[in-house]
Short mmCIF file of C-alpha atoms in Angstrom, two decimals:
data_model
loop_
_atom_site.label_atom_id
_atom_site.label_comp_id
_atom_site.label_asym_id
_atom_site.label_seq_id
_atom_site.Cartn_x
_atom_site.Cartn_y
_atom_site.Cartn_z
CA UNK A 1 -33.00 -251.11 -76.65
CA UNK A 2 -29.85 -252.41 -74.53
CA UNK A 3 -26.84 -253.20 -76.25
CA UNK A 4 -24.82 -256.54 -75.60
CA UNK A 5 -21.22 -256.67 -74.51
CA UNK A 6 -18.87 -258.07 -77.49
CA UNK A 7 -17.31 -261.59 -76.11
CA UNK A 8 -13.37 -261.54 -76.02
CA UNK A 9 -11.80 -262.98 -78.57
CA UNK A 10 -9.33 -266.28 -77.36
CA UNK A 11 -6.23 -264.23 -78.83
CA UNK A 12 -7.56 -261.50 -76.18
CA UNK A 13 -8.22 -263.76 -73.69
CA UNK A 14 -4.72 -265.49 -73.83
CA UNK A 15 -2.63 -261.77 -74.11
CA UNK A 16 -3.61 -261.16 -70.83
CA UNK A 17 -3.08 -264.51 -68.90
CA UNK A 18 0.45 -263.96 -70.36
CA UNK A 19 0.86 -260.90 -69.54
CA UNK A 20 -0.66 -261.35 -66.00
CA UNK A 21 2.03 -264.40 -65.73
CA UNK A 22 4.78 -261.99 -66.66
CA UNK A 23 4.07 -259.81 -63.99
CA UNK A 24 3.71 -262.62 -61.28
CA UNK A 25 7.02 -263.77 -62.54
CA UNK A 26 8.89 -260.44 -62.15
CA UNK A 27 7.60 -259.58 -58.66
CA UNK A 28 8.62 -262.55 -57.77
CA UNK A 29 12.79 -262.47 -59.26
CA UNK A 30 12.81 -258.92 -57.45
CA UNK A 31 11.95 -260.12 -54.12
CA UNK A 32 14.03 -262.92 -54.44
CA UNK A 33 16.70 -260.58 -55.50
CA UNK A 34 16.45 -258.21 -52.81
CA UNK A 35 15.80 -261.08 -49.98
CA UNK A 36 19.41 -262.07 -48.03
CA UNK A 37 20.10 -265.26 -46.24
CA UNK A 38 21.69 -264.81 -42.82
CA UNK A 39 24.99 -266.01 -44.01
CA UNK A 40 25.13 -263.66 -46.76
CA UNK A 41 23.86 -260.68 -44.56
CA UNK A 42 26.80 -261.52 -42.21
CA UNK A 43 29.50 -261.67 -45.15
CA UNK A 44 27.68 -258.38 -46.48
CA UNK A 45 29.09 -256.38 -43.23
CA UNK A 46 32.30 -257.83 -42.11
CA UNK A 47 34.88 -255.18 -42.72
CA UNK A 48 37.53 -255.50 -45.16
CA UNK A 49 40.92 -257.06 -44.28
CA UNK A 50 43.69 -254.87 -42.91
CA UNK A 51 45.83 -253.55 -45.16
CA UNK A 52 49.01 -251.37 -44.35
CA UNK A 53 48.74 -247.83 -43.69
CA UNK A 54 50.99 -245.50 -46.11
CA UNK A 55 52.29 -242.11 -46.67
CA UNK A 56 54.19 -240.40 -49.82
CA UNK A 57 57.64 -239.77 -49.90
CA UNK A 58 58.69 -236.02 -50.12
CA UNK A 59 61.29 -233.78 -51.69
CA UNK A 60 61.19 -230.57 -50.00
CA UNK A 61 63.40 -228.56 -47.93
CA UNK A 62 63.53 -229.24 -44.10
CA UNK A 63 64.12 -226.76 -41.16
CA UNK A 64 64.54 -227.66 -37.67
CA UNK A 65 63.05 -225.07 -35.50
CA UNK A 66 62.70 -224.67 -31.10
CA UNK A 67 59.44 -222.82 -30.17
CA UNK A 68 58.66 -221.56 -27.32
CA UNK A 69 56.28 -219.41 -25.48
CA UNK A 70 57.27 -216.68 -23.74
CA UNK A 71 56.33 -212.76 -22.36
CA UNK A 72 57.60 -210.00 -23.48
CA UNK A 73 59.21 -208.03 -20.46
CA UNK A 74 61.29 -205.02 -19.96
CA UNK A 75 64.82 -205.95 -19.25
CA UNK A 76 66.89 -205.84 -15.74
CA UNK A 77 64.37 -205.39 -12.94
CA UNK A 78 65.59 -204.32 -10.25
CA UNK A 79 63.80 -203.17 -6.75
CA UNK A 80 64.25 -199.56 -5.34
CA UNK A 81 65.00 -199.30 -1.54
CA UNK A 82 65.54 -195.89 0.38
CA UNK A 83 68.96 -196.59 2.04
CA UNK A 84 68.35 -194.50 5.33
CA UNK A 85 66.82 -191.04 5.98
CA UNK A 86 66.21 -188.43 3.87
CA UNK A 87 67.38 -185.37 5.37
CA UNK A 88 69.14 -185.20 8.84
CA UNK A 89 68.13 -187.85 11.51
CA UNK A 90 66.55 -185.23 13.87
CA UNK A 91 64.42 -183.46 11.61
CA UNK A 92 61.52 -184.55 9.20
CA UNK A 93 62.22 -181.85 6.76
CA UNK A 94 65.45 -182.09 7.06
CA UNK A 95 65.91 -177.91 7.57
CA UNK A 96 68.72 -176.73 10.06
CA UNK A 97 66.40 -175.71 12.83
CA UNK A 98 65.62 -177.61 15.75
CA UNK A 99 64.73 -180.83 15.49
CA UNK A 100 61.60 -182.21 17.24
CA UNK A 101 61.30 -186.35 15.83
CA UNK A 102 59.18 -185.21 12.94
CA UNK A 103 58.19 -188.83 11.07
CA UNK A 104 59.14 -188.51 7.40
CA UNK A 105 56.36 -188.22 4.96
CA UNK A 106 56.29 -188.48 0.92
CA UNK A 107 55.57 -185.28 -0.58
CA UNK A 108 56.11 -186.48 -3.93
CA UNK A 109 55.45 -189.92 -5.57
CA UNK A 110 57.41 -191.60 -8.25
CA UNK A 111 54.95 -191.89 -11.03
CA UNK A 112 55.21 -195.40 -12.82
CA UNK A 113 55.76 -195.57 -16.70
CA UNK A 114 58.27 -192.93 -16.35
CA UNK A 115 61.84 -192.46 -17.72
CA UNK A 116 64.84 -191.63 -15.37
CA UNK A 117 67.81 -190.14 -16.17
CA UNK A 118 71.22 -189.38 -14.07
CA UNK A 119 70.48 -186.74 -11.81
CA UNK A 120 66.64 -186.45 -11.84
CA UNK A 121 64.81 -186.09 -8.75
CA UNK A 122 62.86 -189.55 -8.22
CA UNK A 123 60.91 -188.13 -5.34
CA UNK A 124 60.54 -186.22 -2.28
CA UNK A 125 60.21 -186.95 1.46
CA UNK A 126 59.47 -184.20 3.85
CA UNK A 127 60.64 -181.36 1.22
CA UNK A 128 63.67 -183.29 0.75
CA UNK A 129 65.05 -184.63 -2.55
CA UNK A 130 66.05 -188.28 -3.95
CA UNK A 131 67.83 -188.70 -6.64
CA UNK A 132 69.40 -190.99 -9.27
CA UNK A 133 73.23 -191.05 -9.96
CA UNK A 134 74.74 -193.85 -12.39
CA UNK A 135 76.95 -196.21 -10.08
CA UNK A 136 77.15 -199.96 -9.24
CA UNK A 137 78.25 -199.64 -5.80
CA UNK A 138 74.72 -199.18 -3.48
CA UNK A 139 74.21 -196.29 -1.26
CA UNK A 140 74.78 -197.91 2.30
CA UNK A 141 75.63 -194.35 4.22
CA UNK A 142 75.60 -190.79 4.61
CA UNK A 143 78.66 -189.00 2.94
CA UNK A 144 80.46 -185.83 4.29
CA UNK A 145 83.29 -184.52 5.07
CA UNK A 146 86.26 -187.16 5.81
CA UNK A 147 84.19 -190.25 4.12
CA UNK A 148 86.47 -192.17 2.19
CA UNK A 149 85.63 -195.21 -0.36
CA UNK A 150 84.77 -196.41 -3.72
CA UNK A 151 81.22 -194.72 -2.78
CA UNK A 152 82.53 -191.27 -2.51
CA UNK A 153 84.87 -191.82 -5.63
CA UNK A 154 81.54 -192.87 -7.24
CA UNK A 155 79.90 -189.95 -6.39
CA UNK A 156 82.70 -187.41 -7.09
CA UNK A 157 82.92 -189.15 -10.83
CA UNK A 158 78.61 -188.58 -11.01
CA UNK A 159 79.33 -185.13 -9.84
CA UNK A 160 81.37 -184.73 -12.46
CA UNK A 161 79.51 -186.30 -15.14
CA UNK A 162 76.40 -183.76 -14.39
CA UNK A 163 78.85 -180.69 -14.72
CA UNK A 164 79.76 -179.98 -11.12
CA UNK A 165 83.66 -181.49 -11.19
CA UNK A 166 84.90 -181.21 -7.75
CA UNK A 167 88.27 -181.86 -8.77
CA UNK A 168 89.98 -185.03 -9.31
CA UNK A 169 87.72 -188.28 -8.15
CA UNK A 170 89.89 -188.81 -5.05
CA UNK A 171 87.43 -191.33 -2.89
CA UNK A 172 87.68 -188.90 -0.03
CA UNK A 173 84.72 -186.20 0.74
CA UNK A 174 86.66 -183.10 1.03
CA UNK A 175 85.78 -179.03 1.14
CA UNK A 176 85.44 -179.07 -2.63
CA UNK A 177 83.35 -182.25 -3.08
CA UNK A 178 80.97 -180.58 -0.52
CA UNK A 179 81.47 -176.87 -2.43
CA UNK A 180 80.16 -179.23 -5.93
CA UNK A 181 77.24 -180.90 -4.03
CA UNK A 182 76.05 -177.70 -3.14
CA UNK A 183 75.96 -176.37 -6.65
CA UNK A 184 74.36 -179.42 -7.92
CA UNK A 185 71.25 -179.56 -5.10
CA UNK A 186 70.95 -175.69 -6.13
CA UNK A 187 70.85 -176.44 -9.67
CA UNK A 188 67.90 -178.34 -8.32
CA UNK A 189 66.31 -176.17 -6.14
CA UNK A 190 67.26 -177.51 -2.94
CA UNK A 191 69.93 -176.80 -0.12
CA UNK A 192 72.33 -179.71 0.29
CA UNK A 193 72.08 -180.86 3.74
CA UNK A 194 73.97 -178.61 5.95
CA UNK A 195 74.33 -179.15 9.65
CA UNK A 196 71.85 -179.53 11.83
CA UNK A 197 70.85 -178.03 14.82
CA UNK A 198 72.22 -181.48 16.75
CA UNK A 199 75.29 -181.02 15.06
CA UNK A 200 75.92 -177.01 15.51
CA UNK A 201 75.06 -177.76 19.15
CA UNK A 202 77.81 -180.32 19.11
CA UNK A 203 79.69 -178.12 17.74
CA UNK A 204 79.82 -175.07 20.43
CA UNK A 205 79.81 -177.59 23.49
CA UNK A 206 82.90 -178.42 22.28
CA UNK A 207 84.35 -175.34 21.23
CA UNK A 208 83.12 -174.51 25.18
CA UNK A 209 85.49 -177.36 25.89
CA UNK A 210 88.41 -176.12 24.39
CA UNK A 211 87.85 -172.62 26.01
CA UNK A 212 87.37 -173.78 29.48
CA UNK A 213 90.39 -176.16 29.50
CA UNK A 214 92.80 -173.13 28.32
CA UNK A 215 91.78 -171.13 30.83
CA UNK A 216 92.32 -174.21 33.77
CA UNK A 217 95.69 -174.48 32.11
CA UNK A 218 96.56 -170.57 32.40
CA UNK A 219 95.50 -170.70 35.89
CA UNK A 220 98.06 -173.69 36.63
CA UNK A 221 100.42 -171.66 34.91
CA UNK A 222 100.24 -168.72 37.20
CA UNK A 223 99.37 -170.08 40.51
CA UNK A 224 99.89 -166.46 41.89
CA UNK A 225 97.50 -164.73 39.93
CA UNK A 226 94.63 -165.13 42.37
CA UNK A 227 96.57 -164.90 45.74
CA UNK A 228 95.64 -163.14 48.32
CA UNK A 229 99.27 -161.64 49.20
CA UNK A 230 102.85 -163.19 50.32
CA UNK A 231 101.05 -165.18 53.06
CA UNK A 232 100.95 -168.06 51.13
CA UNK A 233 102.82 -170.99 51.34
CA UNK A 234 105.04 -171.12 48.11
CA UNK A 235 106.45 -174.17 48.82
CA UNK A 236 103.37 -176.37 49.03
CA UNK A 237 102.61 -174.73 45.66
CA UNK A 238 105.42 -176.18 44.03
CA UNK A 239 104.46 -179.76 43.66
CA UNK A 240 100.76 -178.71 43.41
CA UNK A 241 101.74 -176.34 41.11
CA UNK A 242 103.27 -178.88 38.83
CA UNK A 243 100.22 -181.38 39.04
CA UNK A 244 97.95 -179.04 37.74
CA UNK A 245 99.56 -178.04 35.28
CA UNK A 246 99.65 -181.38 33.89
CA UNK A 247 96.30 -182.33 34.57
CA UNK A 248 95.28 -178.58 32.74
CA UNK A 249 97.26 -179.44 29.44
CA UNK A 250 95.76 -183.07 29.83
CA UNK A 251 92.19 -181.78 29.36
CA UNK A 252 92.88 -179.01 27.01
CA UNK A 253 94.97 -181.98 24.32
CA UNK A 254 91.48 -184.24 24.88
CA UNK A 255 89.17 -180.91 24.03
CA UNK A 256 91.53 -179.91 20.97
CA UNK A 257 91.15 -183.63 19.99
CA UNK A 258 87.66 -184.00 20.40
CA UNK A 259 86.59 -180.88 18.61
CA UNK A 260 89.09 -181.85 15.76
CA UNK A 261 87.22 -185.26 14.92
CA UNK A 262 84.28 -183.53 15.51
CA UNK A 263 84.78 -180.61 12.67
CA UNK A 264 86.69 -183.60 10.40
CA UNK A 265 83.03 -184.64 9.51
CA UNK A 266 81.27 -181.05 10.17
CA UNK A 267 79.82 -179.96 7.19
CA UNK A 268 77.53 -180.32 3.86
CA UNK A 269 76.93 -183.76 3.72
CA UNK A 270 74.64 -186.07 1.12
CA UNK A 271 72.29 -188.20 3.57
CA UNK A 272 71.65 -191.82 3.13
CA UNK A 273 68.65 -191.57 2.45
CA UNK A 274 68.98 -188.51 -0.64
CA UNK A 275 70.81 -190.52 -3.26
CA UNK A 276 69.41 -193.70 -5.30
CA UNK A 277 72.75 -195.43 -7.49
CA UNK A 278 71.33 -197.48 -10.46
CA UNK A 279 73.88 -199.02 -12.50
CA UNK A 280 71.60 -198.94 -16.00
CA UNK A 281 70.46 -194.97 -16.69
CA UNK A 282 68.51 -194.14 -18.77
CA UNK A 283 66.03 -196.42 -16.60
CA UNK A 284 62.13 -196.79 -16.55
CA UNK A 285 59.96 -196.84 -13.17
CA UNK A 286 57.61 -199.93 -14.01
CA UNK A 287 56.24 -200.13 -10.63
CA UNK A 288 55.84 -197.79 -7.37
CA UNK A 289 55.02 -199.07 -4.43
CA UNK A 290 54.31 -196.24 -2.22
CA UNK A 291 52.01 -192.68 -2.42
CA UNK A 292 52.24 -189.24 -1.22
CA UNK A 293 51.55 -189.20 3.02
CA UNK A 294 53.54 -192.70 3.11
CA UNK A 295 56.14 -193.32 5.71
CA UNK A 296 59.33 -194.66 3.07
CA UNK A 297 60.23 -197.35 5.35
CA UNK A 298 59.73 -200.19 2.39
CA UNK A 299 60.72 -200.86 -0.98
CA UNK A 300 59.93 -197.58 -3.24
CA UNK A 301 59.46 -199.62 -6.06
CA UNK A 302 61.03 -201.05 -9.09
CA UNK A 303 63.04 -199.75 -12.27
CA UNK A 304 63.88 -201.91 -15.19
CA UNK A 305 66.18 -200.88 -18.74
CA UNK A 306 63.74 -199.31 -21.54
CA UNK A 307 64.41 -201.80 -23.89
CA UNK A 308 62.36 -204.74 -23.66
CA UNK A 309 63.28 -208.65 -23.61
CA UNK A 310 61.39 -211.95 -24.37
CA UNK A 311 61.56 -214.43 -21.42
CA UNK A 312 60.85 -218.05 -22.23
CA UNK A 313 61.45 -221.33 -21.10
CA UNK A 314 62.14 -224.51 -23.38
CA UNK A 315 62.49 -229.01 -22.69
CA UNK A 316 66.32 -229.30 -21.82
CA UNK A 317 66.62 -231.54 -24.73
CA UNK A 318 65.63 -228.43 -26.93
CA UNK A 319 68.04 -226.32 -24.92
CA UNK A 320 70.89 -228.69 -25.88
CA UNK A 321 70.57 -227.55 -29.56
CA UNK A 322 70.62 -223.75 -28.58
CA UNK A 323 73.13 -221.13 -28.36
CA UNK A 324 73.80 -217.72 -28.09
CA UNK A 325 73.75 -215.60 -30.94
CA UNK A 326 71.14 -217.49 -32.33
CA UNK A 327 68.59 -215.76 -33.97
CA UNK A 328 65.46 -215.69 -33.25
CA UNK A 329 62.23 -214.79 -34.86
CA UNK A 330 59.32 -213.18 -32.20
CA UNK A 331 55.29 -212.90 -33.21
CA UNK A 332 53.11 -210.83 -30.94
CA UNK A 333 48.86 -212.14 -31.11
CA UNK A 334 48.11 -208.60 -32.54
CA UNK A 335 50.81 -210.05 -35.79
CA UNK A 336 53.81 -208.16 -35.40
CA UNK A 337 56.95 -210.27 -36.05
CA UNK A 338 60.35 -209.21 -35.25
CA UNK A 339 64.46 -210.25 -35.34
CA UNK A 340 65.83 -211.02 -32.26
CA UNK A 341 69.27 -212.71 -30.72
CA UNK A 342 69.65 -215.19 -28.47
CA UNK A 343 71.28 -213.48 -25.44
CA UNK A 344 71.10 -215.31 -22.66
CA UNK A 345 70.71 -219.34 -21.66
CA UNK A 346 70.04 -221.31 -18.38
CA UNK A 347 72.17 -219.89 -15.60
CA UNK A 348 73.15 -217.01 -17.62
CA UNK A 349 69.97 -214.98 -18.01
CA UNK A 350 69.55 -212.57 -15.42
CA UNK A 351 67.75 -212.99 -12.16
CA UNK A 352 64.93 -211.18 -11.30
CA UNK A 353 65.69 -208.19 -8.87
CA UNK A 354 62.70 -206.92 -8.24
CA UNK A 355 61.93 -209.76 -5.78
CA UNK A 356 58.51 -210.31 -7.01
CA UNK A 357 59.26 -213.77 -9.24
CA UNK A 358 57.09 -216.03 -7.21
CA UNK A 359 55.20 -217.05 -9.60
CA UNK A 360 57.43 -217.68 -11.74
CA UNK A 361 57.96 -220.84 -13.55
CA UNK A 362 60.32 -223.35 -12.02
CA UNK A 363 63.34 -223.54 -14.39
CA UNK A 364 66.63 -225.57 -14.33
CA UNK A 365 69.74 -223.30 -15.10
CA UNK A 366 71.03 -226.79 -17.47
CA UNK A 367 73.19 -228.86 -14.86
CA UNK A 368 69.90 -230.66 -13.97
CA UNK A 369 70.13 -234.73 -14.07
CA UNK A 370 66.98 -234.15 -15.80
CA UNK A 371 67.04 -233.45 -19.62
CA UNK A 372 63.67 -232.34 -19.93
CA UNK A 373 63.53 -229.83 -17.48
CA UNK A 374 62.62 -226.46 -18.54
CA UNK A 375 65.80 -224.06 -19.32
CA UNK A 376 64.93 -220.25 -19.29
CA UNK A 377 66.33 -218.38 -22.37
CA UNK A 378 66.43 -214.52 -23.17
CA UNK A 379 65.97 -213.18 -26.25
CA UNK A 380 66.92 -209.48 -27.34
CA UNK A 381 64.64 -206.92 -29.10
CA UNK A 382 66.31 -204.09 -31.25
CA UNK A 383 65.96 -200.72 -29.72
CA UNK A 384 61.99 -199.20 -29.88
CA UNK A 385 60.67 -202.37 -30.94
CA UNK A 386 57.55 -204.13 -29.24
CA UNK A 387 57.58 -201.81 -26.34
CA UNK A 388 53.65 -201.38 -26.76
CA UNK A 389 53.42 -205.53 -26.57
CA UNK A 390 55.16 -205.24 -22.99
CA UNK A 391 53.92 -207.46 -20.34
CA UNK A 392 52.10 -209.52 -23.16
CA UNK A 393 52.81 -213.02 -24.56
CA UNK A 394 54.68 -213.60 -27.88
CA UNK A 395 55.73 -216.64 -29.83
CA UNK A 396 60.01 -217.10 -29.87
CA UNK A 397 60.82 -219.74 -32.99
CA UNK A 398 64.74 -220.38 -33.01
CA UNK A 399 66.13 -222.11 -36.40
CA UNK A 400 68.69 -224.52 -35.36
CA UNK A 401 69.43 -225.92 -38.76
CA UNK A 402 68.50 -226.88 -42.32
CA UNK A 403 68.83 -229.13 -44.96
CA UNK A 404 70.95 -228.58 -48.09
CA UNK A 405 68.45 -227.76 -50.71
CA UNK A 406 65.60 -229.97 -51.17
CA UNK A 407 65.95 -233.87 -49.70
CA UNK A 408 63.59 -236.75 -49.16
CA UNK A 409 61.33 -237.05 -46.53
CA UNK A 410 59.43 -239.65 -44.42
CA UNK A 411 57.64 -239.35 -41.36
CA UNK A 412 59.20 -239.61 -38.73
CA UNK A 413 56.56 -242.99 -37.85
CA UNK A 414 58.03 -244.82 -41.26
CA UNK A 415 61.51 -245.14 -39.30
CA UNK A 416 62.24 -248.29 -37.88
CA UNK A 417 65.49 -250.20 -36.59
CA UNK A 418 66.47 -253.80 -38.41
CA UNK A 419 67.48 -256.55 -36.21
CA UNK A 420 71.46 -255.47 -37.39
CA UNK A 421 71.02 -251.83 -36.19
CA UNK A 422 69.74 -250.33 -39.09
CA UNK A 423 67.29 -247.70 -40.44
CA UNK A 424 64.63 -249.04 -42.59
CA UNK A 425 61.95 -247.67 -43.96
CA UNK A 426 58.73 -250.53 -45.56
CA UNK A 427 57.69 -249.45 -48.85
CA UNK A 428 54.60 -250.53 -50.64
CA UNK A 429 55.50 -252.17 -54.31
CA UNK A 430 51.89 -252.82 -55.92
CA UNK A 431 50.45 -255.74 -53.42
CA UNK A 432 54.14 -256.49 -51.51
CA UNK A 433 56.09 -254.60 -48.41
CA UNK A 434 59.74 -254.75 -49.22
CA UNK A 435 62.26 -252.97 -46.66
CA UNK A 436 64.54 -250.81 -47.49
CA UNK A 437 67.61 -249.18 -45.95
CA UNK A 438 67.85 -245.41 -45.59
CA UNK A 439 69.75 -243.32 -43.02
CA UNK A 440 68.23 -240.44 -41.69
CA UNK A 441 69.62 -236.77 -41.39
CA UNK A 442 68.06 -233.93 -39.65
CA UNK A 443 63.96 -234.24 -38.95
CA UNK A 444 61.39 -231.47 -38.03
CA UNK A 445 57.63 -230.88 -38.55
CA UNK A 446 56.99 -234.62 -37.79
CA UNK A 447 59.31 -235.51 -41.21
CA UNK A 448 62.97 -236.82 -40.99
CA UNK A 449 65.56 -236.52 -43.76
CA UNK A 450 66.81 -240.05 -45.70
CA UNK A 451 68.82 -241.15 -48.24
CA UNK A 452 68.54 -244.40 -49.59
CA UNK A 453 71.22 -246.76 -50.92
CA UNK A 454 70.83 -245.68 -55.16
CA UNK A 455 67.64 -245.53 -56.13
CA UNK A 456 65.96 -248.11 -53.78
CA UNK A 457 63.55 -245.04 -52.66
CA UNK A 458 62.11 -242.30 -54.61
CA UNK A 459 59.82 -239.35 -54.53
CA UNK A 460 56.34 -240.62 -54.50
CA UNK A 461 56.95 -244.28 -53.68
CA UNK A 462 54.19 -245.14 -50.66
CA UNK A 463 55.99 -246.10 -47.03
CA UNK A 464 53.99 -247.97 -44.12
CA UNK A 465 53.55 -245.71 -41.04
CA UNK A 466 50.95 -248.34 -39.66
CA UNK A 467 48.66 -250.67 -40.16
#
C-alpha cells in the first residue's frame, strides 16, 4: 500500500521563497561590491602624491678619516750592479798565473730572501769573492796602492769597522791599507788580489830598463874602457864623449821614472768588481737576477731594508689634509691591524731604485695644477711587524680630525645654500617644511657637523634630503 507525500504547509511554502530571495539579494550586493567602474579602477592605482624625503638628526661623535689602499713592501729598493771585474782583468779566476782571457763565470749565486750584513760574501765569480761594505759613495774603480778619495777613506773606515784598522782613515791606499785588506780576505778564505802575471811582467821589463840604461851611462862615462889601445883619437871623443853621456843619464832618469809610477800602484789591490757599498746594512736580497754559470755583465739583483713599508696613493684633495707624523692605522685581509706613522708624502717618499716601477701607478709628487691627482704616501711599520704580509695589499685609514664630544649630525645631502649665502638645513614640522639656519663643522661617513641658532634644531627632528 503506497504512502502519499504530506502537502507543504503555506508557512513552509513562503520560508523558502524568502529565504531563496535573500540569497538572490546577497549575491547580488557582493558582485556589485566587488565590480569597479573604469574611473574608479584608474583612481584605485595612481600612486600617492610626492611627499619630501627625510632623515633623523644625530648626536654622535664624528671622525674624519683618509683611506687608502695600498701594498705592503719592504723599504729602500735598490738595484745591485757589479762595478767592473772580479779579479784581475787578464784572468777569469783572478789567480796570479798567466792569464789566458778566461770569461768570468758565477760560481756562487746570491740566494733571494736572505739577510746581508757588512762584510759578508754576496757571491762568487770565477773563485773570486764579492762583498758588502756599509758606504754611500758607489764602487766606480779598482783600489791599490796610491788611490786617493772619499772611496778609499770609505773603505779604510769599513776596514776598520770589521776589525782590520789600517791606521788612521787617510783617503789614500797605502802599504798598511793593503797589509789590512789582506787580513780581512783571509779572514774570509780568500787571497786579496795580488799582482798579476801582466803586472809582474810589467814589472821586470822595467826593472830591465833601469839596468840597461845604467850600464849605457857607465859606458859614456868611461869611453876608454873598451879601446883598443892609444890609437884612438881622444880628441874626437871629447865632444862625443860629452853627448853620450847626456843622452845615457837621459834614458836612465825616464827608466827610474817609469818604474817609480809603475811600483806607486804595484801591489794588493781590491778590484772593481770585488766590493758591493750599500748605504743601509743590515739589508735583505729580495730579488736575484742571475744563476751559477752566468756571465755578471747585468744587474745582480736587488736589496731592500728588512723592515717593511706601506705604499699608497690618495685624491690630492685628501692629501691636502695629511701630514707627517700622522698616524696611521694598517689592516692586512688575513685581519691583522697595526700602528703606523706617516713618513713620507708626495715628492718626499723615496723613489724606487730597483728600476723595475713600470707598472707603477702614475702619481703627482703635489705641485700638480690638478687637485685630484693621486699623491703617493709612505707609511712606517714598527720593527718585525707584518713582514709575513710583504708584497700583499693592506688597508691604510689616517684620522685627520674629530669632533669635540658628541654633536649633531645631518647628511651631508640635507645641506643647502640660502639665496644670502647661508647654510640651511629643511626640517619637517608635522605637515610643513620650515628652513632653518645651521653652520656646519667637520663632516665624514656621508654626515656633516651643525649647530643651529638655539634650539631651532634638535636630535630627532626629521630633515629633507630629497623628494
Amino acid at each position: 500500500m503506497r504512502r502519499r507525500k504530506r502537502a507543504r504547509s503555506r508557512p513552509e511554502q513562503l520560508g523558502i521563497i524568502v529565504g531563496g530571495v535573500a540569497l538572490v539579494g546577497a549575491c547580488g550586493w557582493f558582485a556589485g561590491a566587488r565590480m569597479q567602474s573604469p574611473a574608479d579602477a584608474a583612481a584605485a592605482h595612481r600612486p600617492p602624491k610626492a611627499g619630501p624625503v627625510t632623515v633623523a638628526v644625530e648626536r654622535r661623535s664624528l671622525t674624519a678619516t683618509v683611506v687608502a689602499q695600498g701594498s705592503v713592501e719592504y723599504a729602500s729598493p735598490q738595484r745591485l750592479d757589479l762595478a767592473g771585474p772580479v779579479g784581475s782583468p787578464d784572468s777569469g779566476s783572478g789567480d796570479s798565473g798567466a792569464g789566458d782571457a778566461i770569461v768570468q763565470r758565477v760560481t756562487k749565486a746570491p740566494v733571494a730572501g736572505t739577510e746581508v750584513k757588512e762584510g759578508d760574501v754576496l757571491m762568487q765569480v770565477s773563485g773570486r769573492p764579492v762583498m758588502v761594505l756599509r758606504g754611500t759613495v758607489p764602487m766606480y774603480r779598482t783600489l791599490g796602492p796610491g788611490a786617493s778619495g772619499d772611496d778609499v777613506k770609505q773603505l779604510e773606515q769599513a776596514l776598520a769597522r770589521l776589525g782590520f784598522a789600517p791606521g788612521g782613515p787617510t783617503g789614500t791606499y797605502g802599504q798598511e791599507d793593503a797589509a789590512a785588506v789582506s787580513r780581512w780576505y783571509g779572514s774570509k778564505g780568500y787571497r786579496a788580489q795580488e799582482p798579476s802575471f801582466a803586472d809582474r811582467q810589467r814589472l821586470g821589463t822595467l826593472e830591465a830598463d833601469v839596468t840597461t840604461a845604467q850600464q849605457a851611462l857607465l859606458a859614456a862615462q868611461n869611453p876608454g874602457s873598451d879601446s883598443e889601445g892609444p890609437g884612438d883619437d881622444a880628441g874626437t871623443g871629447g865632444e862625443e864623449g860629452r853627448l853620450r853621456l847626456r843622452a845615457a843619464q837621459q834614458q836612465l832618469n825616464t827608466a827610474n821614472a817609469a818604474l817609480s809610477a809603475f811600483r806607486a800602484g804595484y801591489g794588493t789591490k781590491v778590484p772593481a768588481g770585488e766590493i758591493v757599498f750599500l748605504s743601509d746594512l743590515p739589508a735583505r736580497l729580495d730579488e736575484v737576477s742571475i744563476k751559477i754559470g752566468d756571465t755578471p755583465s747585468g744587474p745582480v739583483g736587488t736589496v731592500t731594508s728588512s723592515e717593511v713599508v706601506v705604499q699608497a696613493v690618495v685624491p690630492g684633495n685628501d692629501a691636502s689634509l695629511l701630514h707627517k707624523g700622522m698616524t696611521a692605522r694598517v689592516e692586512t685581509p688575513d685581519g691583522k691591524e697595526v700602528e703606523g706613522k706617516l713618513v713620507a708624502l708626495g715628492d718626499d717618499v723615496p723613489k724606487n731604485d730597483a728600476g723595475d716601477d713600470t707598472n707603477a701607478p702614475q702619481t703627482s709628487g703635489g705641485g700638480s695644477g690638478d687637485a685630484s691627482a693621486p699623491v703617493p704616501v709612505q707609511i712606517s711599520i714598527p720593527a718585525g711587524k707584518l713582514t709575513k704580509n710583504a708584497n700583499g695589499s693592506a688597508k691604510v685609514t689616517i684620522e685627520v680630525g674629530s669632533s669635540t664630544g658628541d654633536v649633531l649630525t645631518v647628511p651631508i645631502a640635507a645641506l643647502h645654500t640660502s639665496a644670502d649665502g647661508h647654510a640651511m638645513v629643511r626640517v619637517r614640522r608635522g605637515t610643513t617644511v620650515v628652513e632653518v639656519s645651521v653652520k656646519p663643522g667637520l663632516s665624514a661617513e656621508g654626515q656633516v657637523e651643525v649647530t643651529p641658532s638655539g634650539d631651532a634644531l634638535k636630535a630627532g627632528d626629521q630633515v629633507v634630503v630629497g623628494q
